[in-house]
PDB file of C-alpha atoms in Angstrom:
ATOM      1  CA  GLY P 264     -27.405  74.318  59.776  1.00 64.00           C
ATOM      2  CA  ALA P 265     -25.089  75.763  62.355  1.00 70.00           C
ATOM      3  CA  VAL P 266     -21.852  73.842  62.821  1.00 89.00           C
ATOM      4  CA  VAL P 267     -19.505  73.841  65.768  1.00 93.00           C
ATOM      5  CA  SER P 268     -16.089  72.313  65.323  1.00 94.00           C
ATOM      6  CA  GLN P 269     -14.042  71.106  68.277  1.00 96.00           C
ATOM      7  CA  HIS P 270     -10.432  70.034  68.196  1.00 96.00           C
ATOM      8  CA  PRO P 271      -8.794  67.734  69.104  1.00 96.00           C
ATOM      9  CA  SER P 272     -11.246  64.852  69.276  1.00 94.00           C
ATOM     10  CA  TRP P 273      -9.078  62.957  71.704  1.00 94.00           C
ATOM     11  CA  VAL P 274      -5.854  63.547  73.546  1.00 96.00           C
ATOM     12  CA  ILE P 275      -3.685  61.547  75.896  1.00 95.00           C
ATOM     13  CA  CYS P 276      -1.249  63.478  78.034  1.00 95.00           C
ATOM     14  CA  LYS P 277       0.981  62.969  81.004  1.00 95.00           C
ATOM     15  CA  SER P 278       0.104  64.258  84.428  1.00 96.00           C
ATOM     16  CA  GLY P 279       1.272  67.819  84.932  1.00 96.00           C
ATOM     17  CA  THR P 280       1.030  68.933  81.329  1.00 96.00           C
ATOM     18  CA  SER P 281      -1.474  71.395  79.912  1.00 96.00           C
ATOM     19  CA  VAL P 282      -3.962  70.690  77.168  1.00 97.00           C
ATOM     20  CA  LYS P 283      -5.719  73.218  74.955  1.00 97.00           C
ATOM     21  CA  ILE P 284      -9.070  72.474  73.349  1.00 97.00           C
ATOM     22  CA  GLU P 285     -10.474  74.670  70.593  1.00 97.00           C
ATOM     23  CA  CYS P 286     -14.097  75.319  69.801  1.00 96.00           C
ATOM     24  CA  ARG P 287     -15.075  77.103  66.600  1.00 95.00           C
ATOM     25  CA  SER P 288     -18.417  78.162  65.215  1.00 93.00           C
ATOM     26  CA  LEU P 289     -18.030  77.645  61.487  1.00 92.00           C
ATOM     27  CA  ASP P 290     -20.961  79.450  59.948  1.00 88.00           C
ATOM     28  CA  PHE P 291     -22.258  81.784  62.587  1.00 88.00           C
ATOM     29  CA  GLN P 292     -20.972  84.203  65.173  1.00 88.00           C
ATOM     30  CA  ALA P 293     -21.219  83.132  68.778  1.00 86.00           C
ATOM     31  CA  THR P 294     -20.896  85.822  71.411  1.00 81.00           C
ATOM     32  CA  THR P 295     -21.389  83.100  73.975  1.00 86.00           C
ATOM     33  CA  MET P 296     -20.051  79.585  74.047  1.00 91.00           C
ATOM     34  CA  PHE P 297     -20.434  76.980  76.739  1.00 92.00           C
ATOM     35  CA  TRP P 298     -18.016  74.391  78.049  1.00 95.00           C
ATOM     36  CA  TYR P 299     -19.202  71.135  79.564  1.00 94.00           C
ATOM     37  CA  ARG P 300     -17.632  68.087  81.099  1.00 94.00           C
ATOM     38  CA  GLN P 301     -19.146  64.643  81.107  1.00 91.00           C
ATOM     39  CA  PHE P 302     -17.968  61.666  83.127  1.00 89.00           C
ATOM     40  CA  PRO P 303     -18.975  58.152  82.066  1.00 83.00           C
ATOM     41  CA  LYS P 304     -22.665  57.401  82.508  1.00 78.00           C
ATOM     42  CA  GLN P 305     -23.313  60.890  83.858  1.00 81.00           C
ATOM     43  CA  SER P 306     -25.020  63.936  82.452  1.00 81.00           C
ATOM     44  CA  LEU P 307     -23.369  66.970  80.982  1.00 86.00           C
ATOM     45  CA  MET P 308     -22.106  69.359  83.620  1.00 89.00           C
ATOM     46  CA  LEU P 309     -21.738  73.001  82.696  1.00 89.00           C
ATOM     47  CA  MET P 310     -18.267  74.210  83.596  1.00 93.00           C
ATOM     48  CA  ALA P 311     -18.308  77.766  82.359  1.00 93.00           C
ATOM     49  CA  THR P 312     -19.841  80.251  79.987  1.00 89.00           C
ATOM     50  CA  SER P 313     -17.361  81.834  77.618  1.00 88.00           C
ATOM     51  CA  ASN P 314     -18.086  85.425  76.615  1.00 83.00           C
ATOM     52  CA  GLU P 315     -16.396  87.059  73.656  1.00 84.00           C
ATOM     53  CA  GLY P 316     -14.229  89.911  74.759  1.00 83.00           C
ATOM     54  CA  SER P 317     -14.706  89.405  78.470  1.00 84.00           C
ATOM     55  CA  LYS P 318     -13.950  86.976  81.249  1.00 87.00           C
ATOM     56  CA  ALA P 319     -15.638  83.629  81.403  1.00 91.00           C
ATOM     57  CA  THR P 320     -18.269  82.929  84.008  1.00 90.00           C
ATOM     58  CA  TYR P 321     -17.487  79.768  85.923  1.00 93.00           C
ATOM     59  CA  GLU P 322     -19.881  77.432  87.648  1.00 90.00           C
ATOM     60  CA  GLN P 323     -19.517  76.851  91.330  1.00 90.00           C
ATOM     61  CA  GLY P 324     -16.779  74.377  92.086  1.00 92.00           C
ATOM     62  CA  VAL P 325     -14.923  74.852  88.807  1.00 94.00           C
ATOM     63  CA  GLU P 326     -11.436  76.271  89.311  1.00 94.00           C
ATOM     64  CA  LYS P 327     -10.911  79.175  86.947  1.00 93.00           C
ATOM     65  CA  ASP P 328      -7.133  78.989  87.313  1.00 94.00           C
ATOM     66  CA  LYS P 329      -7.140  75.359  86.300  1.00 96.00           C
ATOM     67  CA  PHE P 330      -9.563  75.623  83.413  1.00 97.00           C
ATOM     68  CA  LEU P 331      -8.523  78.696  81.466  1.00 96.00           C
ATOM     69  CA  ILE P 332     -11.015  79.957  78.943  1.00 94.00           C
ATOM     70  CA  ASN P 333     -10.260  82.459  76.235  1.00 92.00           C
ATOM     71  CA  HIS P 334     -12.911  83.701  73.832  1.00 90.00           C
ATOM     72  CA  ALA P 335     -10.649  85.467  71.389  1.00 84.00           C
ATOM     73  CA  SER P 336     -13.161  86.133  68.646  1.00 89.00           C
ATOM     74  CA  LEU P 337     -16.802  85.660  67.762  1.00 89.00           C
ATOM     75  CA  THR P 338     -15.981  82.251  66.309  1.00 92.00           C
ATOM     76  CA  LEU P 339     -13.355  80.825  68.626  1.00 94.00           C
ATOM     77  CA  SER P 340     -13.204  79.841  72.261  1.00 94.00           C
ATOM     78  CA  THR P 341     -10.437  77.795  73.851  1.00 95.00           C
ATOM     79  CA  LEU P 342     -10.328  75.782  77.046  1.00 97.00           C
ATOM     80  CA  THR P 343      -6.932  75.018  78.536  1.00 97.00           C
ATOM     81  CA  VAL P 344      -6.708  72.360  81.212  1.00 97.00           C
ATOM     82  CA  THR P 345      -3.599  73.367  83.126  1.00 97.00           C
ATOM     83  CA  SER P 346      -1.426  70.932  85.039  1.00 96.00           C
ATOM     84  CA  ALA P 347      -3.749  68.095  84.172  1.00 96.00           C
ATOM     85  CA  HIS P 348      -4.183  65.196  86.568  1.00 96.00           C
ATOM     86  CA  PRO P 349      -5.780  61.786  86.064  1.00 95.00           C
ATOM     87  CA  GLU P 350      -8.990  62.980  87.721  1.00 95.00           C
ATOM     88  CA  ASP P 351      -9.334  65.541  84.915  1.00 96.00           C
ATOM     89  CA  SER P 352      -9.790  62.692  82.450  1.00 96.00           C
ATOM     90  CA  SER P 353     -13.211  63.236  80.978  1.00 95.00           C
ATOM     91  CA  PHE P 354     -15.209  64.096  77.898  1.00 95.00           C
ATOM     92  CA  TYR P 355     -15.153  67.859  77.311  1.00 96.00           C
ATOM     93  CA  ILE P 356     -17.777  69.353  75.020  1.00 95.00           C
ATOM     94  CA  CYS P 357     -18.320  72.899  73.839  1.00 95.00           C
ATOM     95  CA  SER P 358     -21.504  74.364  72.492  1.00 93.00           C
ATOM     96  CA  ALA P 359     -22.727  77.594  70.982  1.00 90.00           C
ATOM     97  CA  ARG P 360     -25.903  79.084  69.629  1.00 81.00           C
ATOM     98  CA  ASP P 361     -26.647  81.806  67.148  1.00 76.00           C
ATOM     99  CA  GLY P 362     -29.437  83.464  69.062  1.00 72.00           C
ATOM    100  CA  GLU P 363     -30.835  83.849  72.570  1.00 67.00           C
ATOM    101  CA  VAL P 364     -33.587  81.284  72.114  1.00 67.00           C
ATOM    102  CA  SER P 365     -31.894  79.157  69.478  1.00 74.00           C
ATOM    103  CA  PRO P 366     -30.965  75.578  70.272  1.00 80.00           C
ATOM    104  CA  LEU P 367     -27.435  74.710  71.203  1.00 84.00           C
ATOM    105  CA  HIS P 368     -25.081  73.245  68.656  1.00 88.00           C
ATOM    106  CA  PHE P 369     -22.386  71.039  70.079  1.00 92.00           C
ATOM    107  CA  GLY P 370     -18.844  70.373  69.103  1.00 93.00           C
ATOM    108  CA  ASN P 371     -17.959  66.725  68.636  1.00 92.00           C
ATOM    109  CA  GLY P 372     -16.262  66.638  72.024  1.00 94.00           C
ATOM    110  CA  THR P 373     -12.739  65.996  73.224  1.00 96.00           C
ATOM    111  CA  ARG P 374     -11.914  62.856  75.116  1.00 95.00           C
ATOM    112  CA  LEU P 375      -9.064  63.671  77.482  1.00 96.00           C
ATOM    113  CA  THR P 376      -7.074  60.936  79.154  1.00 96.00           C
ATOM    114  CA  VAL P 377      -4.411  61.953  81.633  1.00 96.00           C
ATOM    115  CA  THR P 378      -1.939  59.232  82.523  1.00 95.00           C
TER     116      THR P 378
ATOM    117  CA  ARG Z 194     -35.469  69.674  93.883  1.00 64.00           C
ATOM    118  CA  LYS Z 195     -33.472  69.657  90.640  1.00 73.00           C
ATOM    119  CA  GLU Z 196     -34.237  72.377  88.133  1.00 84.00           C
ATOM    120  CA  VAL Z 197     -34.813  69.825  85.404  1.00 89.00           C
ATOM    121  CA  GLU Z 198     -35.655  66.222  86.164  1.00 91.00           C
ATOM    122  CA  GLN Z 199     -35.863  63.177  83.978  1.00 92.00           C
ATOM    123  CA  ASP Z 200     -36.454  59.532  84.713  1.00 87.00           C
ATOM    124  CA  PRO Z 201     -33.000  58.040  84.050  1.00 85.00           C
ATOM    125  CA  GLY Z 202     -34.451  54.719  82.925  1.00 85.00           C
ATOM    126  CA  PRO Z 203     -33.225  52.554  81.431  1.00 90.00           C
ATOM    127  CA  PHE Z 204     -36.214  52.010  79.197  1.00 94.00           C
ATOM    128  CA  ASN Z 205     -35.889  48.711  77.371  1.00 96.00           C
ATOM    129  CA  VAL Z 206     -38.552  48.343  74.699  1.00 97.00           C
ATOM    130  CA  PRO Z 207     -39.063  45.976  71.777  1.00 97.00           C
ATOM    131  CA  GLU Z 208     -38.662  47.188  68.259  1.00 97.00           C
ATOM    132  CA  GLY Z 209     -41.866  48.762  67.002  1.00 97.00           C
ATOM    133  CA  ALA Z 210     -43.052  49.821  70.434  1.00 97.00           C
ATOM    134  CA  THR Z 211     -44.178  53.283  71.398  1.00 97.00           C
ATOM    135  CA  VAL Z 212     -42.305  54.891  74.244  1.00 96.00           C
ATOM    136  CA  ALA Z 213     -42.695  58.216  76.002  1.00 96.00           C
ATOM    137  CA  PHE Z 214     -40.419  60.230  78.226  1.00 93.00           C
ATOM    138  CA  ASN Z 215     -41.258  63.141  80.461  1.00 94.00           C
ATOM    139  CA  CYS Z 216     -39.097  65.936  81.723  1.00 95.00           C
ATOM    140  CA  THR Z 217     -40.210  68.270  84.487  1.00 95.00           C
ATOM    141  CA  TYR Z 218     -38.821  71.719  85.144  1.00 93.00           C
ATOM    142  CA  SER Z 219     -39.070  73.815  88.252  1.00 90.00           C
ATOM    143  CA  ASN Z 220     -38.831  77.375  86.973  1.00 85.00           C
ATOM    144  CA  SER Z 221     -42.131  78.565  85.577  1.00 85.00           C
ATOM    145  CA  ALA Z 222     -40.339  81.375  83.740  1.00 82.00           C
ATOM    146  CA  SER Z 223     -38.508  78.898  81.502  1.00 81.00           C
ATOM    147  CA  GLN Z 224     -38.960  79.864  77.901  1.00 79.00           C
ATOM    148  CA  SER Z 225     -37.394  77.456  75.454  1.00 85.00           C
ATOM    149  CA  PHE Z 226     -37.372  73.706  75.459  1.00 91.00           C
ATOM    150  CA  PHE Z 227     -35.468  71.147  73.438  1.00 92.00           C
ATOM    151  CA  TRP Z 228     -34.884  67.441  73.186  1.00 95.00           C
ATOM    152  CA  TYR Z 229     -31.413  66.158  72.351  1.00 94.00           C
ATOM    153  CA  ARG Z 230     -30.189  62.641  71.831  1.00 95.00           C
ATOM    154  CA  GLN Z 231     -26.745  61.525  72.833  1.00 93.00           C
ATOM    155  CA  ASP Z 232     -25.169  58.348  71.627  1.00 92.00           C
ATOM    156  CA  CYS Z 233     -22.565  56.633  73.745  1.00 87.00           C
ATOM    157  CA  ARG Z 234     -19.287  58.555  73.777  1.00 83.00           C
ATOM    158  CA  LYS Z 235     -20.599  61.191  71.365  1.00 88.00           C
ATOM    159  CA  GLU Z 236     -21.807  64.760  71.689  1.00 90.00           C
ATOM    160  CA  PRO Z 237     -25.521  65.556  72.091  1.00 91.00           C
ATOM    161  CA  LYS Z 238     -27.371  66.267  68.867  1.00 91.00           C
ATOM    162  CA  LEU Z 239     -30.534  68.312  68.612  1.00 90.00           C
ATOM    163  CA  LEU Z 240     -33.537  66.090  68.052  1.00 94.00           C
ATOM    164  CA  MET Z 241     -36.257  68.703  68.105  1.00 94.00           C
ATOM    165  CA  SER Z 242     -37.392  71.920  69.650  1.00 90.00           C
ATOM    166  CA  VAL Z 243     -40.571  71.850  71.697  1.00 93.00           C
ATOM    167  CA  TYR Z 244     -43.260  74.359  70.840  1.00 88.00           C
ATOM    168  CA  SER Z 245     -46.221  75.393  72.932  1.00 88.00           C
ATOM    169  CA  SER Z 246     -48.670  73.906  70.466  1.00 89.00           C
ATOM    170  CA  GLY Z 247     -46.789  70.622  70.318  1.00 89.00           C
ATOM    171  CA  ASN Z 248     -44.880  69.482  67.290  1.00 94.00           C
ATOM    172  CA  GLU Z 249     -44.218  66.335  65.359  1.00 95.00           C
ATOM    173  CA  ASP Z 250     -41.309  65.189  63.242  1.00 94.00           C
ATOM    174  CA  GLY Z 251     -41.897  61.818  61.705  1.00 96.00           C
ATOM    175  CA  ARG Z 252     -42.108  59.237  64.460  1.00 97.00           C
ATOM    176  CA  PHE Z 253     -41.282  61.799  67.132  1.00 97.00           C
ATOM    177  CA  THR Z 254     -43.803  64.009  68.898  1.00 97.00           C
ATOM    178  CA  ALA Z 255     -42.897  66.634  71.467  1.00 97.00           C
ATOM    179  CA  GLN Z 256     -45.329  68.385  73.751  1.00 96.00           C
ATOM    180  CA  LEU Z 257     -45.154  71.138  76.327  1.00 95.00           C
ATOM    181  CA  ASN Z 258     -47.442  71.436  79.315  1.00 94.00           C
ATOM    182  CA  ARG Z 259     -46.779  74.787  80.941  1.00 92.00           C
ATOM    183  CA  ALA Z 260     -49.436  74.372  83.606  1.00 93.00           C
ATOM    184  CA  SER Z 261     -47.805  71.217  84.927  1.00 94.00           C
ATOM    185  CA  GLN Z 262     -44.319  72.308  83.905  1.00 94.00           C
ATOM    186  CA  TYR Z 263     -43.228  69.347  81.898  1.00 94.00           C
ATOM    187  CA  ILE Z 264     -42.270  68.441  78.383  1.00 96.00           C
ATOM    188  CA  SER Z 265     -42.671  65.065  76.789  1.00 96.00           C
ATOM    189  CA  LEU Z 266     -41.212  63.111  73.914  1.00 97.00           C
ATOM    190  CA  LEU Z 267     -43.120  60.306  72.257  1.00 97.00           C
ATOM    191  CA  ILE Z 268     -41.412  57.884  69.919  1.00 97.00           C
ATOM    192  CA  ARG Z 269     -43.626  55.696  67.772  1.00 98.00           C
ATOM    193  CA  ASP Z 270     -42.607  52.531  65.939  1.00 98.00           C
ATOM    194  CA  SER Z 271     -39.247  52.553  67.691  1.00 97.00           C
ATOM    195  CA  LYS Z 272     -36.185  51.413  65.758  1.00 98.00           C
ATOM    196  CA  LEU Z 273     -32.976  49.853  66.946  1.00 97.00           C
ATOM    197  CA  SER Z 274     -31.233  53.065  65.930  1.00 97.00           C
ATOM    198  CA  ASP Z 275     -33.331  55.020  68.431  1.00 97.00           C
ATOM    199  CA  SER Z 276     -31.270  53.504  71.246  1.00 97.00           C
ATOM    200  CA  ALA Z 277     -29.569  56.455  72.909  1.00 96.00           C
ATOM    201  CA  THR Z 278     -29.798  58.774  75.874  1.00 94.00           C
ATOM    202  CA  TYR Z 279     -32.402  61.489  75.485  1.00 95.00           C
ATOM    203  CA  LEU Z 280     -31.701  64.812  77.177  1.00 94.00           C
ATOM    204  CA  CYS Z 281     -34.163  67.578  77.752  1.00 93.00           C
ATOM    205  CA  VAL Z 282     -32.873  71.122  77.827  1.00 90.00           C
ATOM    206  CA  VAL Z 283     -34.656  74.078  79.343  1.00 89.00           C
ATOM    207  CA  THR Z 284     -33.658  77.650  78.669  1.00 84.00           C
ATOM    208  CA  LEU Z 285     -34.349  80.581  80.912  1.00 74.00           C
ATOM    209  CA  LEU Z 286     -33.606  84.005  79.474  1.00 63.00           C
ATOM    210  CA  ASP Z 287     -31.397  85.573  82.085  1.00 58.00           C
ATOM    211  CA  SER Z 288     -28.585  87.317  80.307  1.00 50.00           C
ATOM    212  CA  GLY Z 289     -26.535  87.859  83.449  1.00 49.00           C
ATOM    213  CA  SER Z 290     -26.508  84.266  84.546  1.00 46.00           C
ATOM    214  CA  ALA Z 291     -24.404  81.295  83.600  1.00 40.00           C
ATOM    215  CA  ARG Z 292     -27.325  79.028  84.439  1.00 44.00           C
ATOM    216  CA  GLN Z 293     -29.621  79.966  81.648  1.00 65.00           C
ATOM    217  CA  LEU Z 294     -29.362  76.549  80.038  1.00 74.00           C
ATOM    218  CA  THR Z 295     -30.192  73.555  82.129  1.00 81.00           C
ATOM    219  CA  PHE Z 296     -29.903  69.931  81.089  1.00 85.00           C
ATOM    220  CA  GLY Z 297     -31.803  67.019  82.454  1.00 88.00           C
ATOM    221  CA  SER Z 298     -29.693  64.054  83.429  1.00 87.00           C
ATOM    222  CA  GLY Z 299     -30.969  62.072  80.479  1.00 91.00           C
ATOM    223  CA  THR Z 300     -33.179  59.070  79.901  1.00 93.00           C
ATOM    224  CA  GLN Z 301     -31.546  55.972  78.516  1.00 93.00           C
ATOM    225  CA  LEU Z 302     -33.485  54.090  75.859  1.00 96.00           C
ATOM    226  CA  THR Z 303     -32.586  50.672  74.503  1.00 96.00           C
ATOM    227  CA  VAL Z 304     -34.667  49.264  71.679  1.00 97.00           C
ATOM    228  CA  LEU Z 305     -34.424  45.500  71.568  1.00 97.00           C
ATOM    229  CA  PRO Z 306     -34.716  43.345  68.443  1.00 95.00           C
TER     230      PRO Z 306
END
């Protein structure tokens, strides 16, 4: 089945630094990928939709200058958390699908801790 | 009203019990429906798609009621390993929108020995 690989699985960084998270579709092409954030005991919250070859579409309340998304190819999207702060500590998950009505396939998530 | 609503639970059931979850959606134009399970501190994993005619996969049965706008998941003979959060996902085909995929907040299930 479709596989989405996300890297790194966990990262600890100091406040003020930037962190890049990669999301790759391994055996299918994804023109659209999705980035989510999940705080403890809460549901997934869609942050943005990443579109290959064009700008990402951000959800209301998500700062596009803080969460930079680049969808460089049909198999790779990256999320960069710029100038990270402790409140950005969360579980970040990407997902992709290989068709309009296909189910989502999730990356294994990245647990970010900002100290 | 939320676009997709689930009873958050928690549902605590004994091993071997049958348990059912519902998920209601507000947009009648919604077209695809899925159930995912998410274990603590892990990513969601697809459990099953939900088809109009209803579908079954082993101990799991999913049903769609378009008239009442809800989907359901039934788990029979529950196992300890079924303990997880179950998320429903509703898809609306709207190519220009970032909101075409909507998650419920999840229902937490704990199966007790």
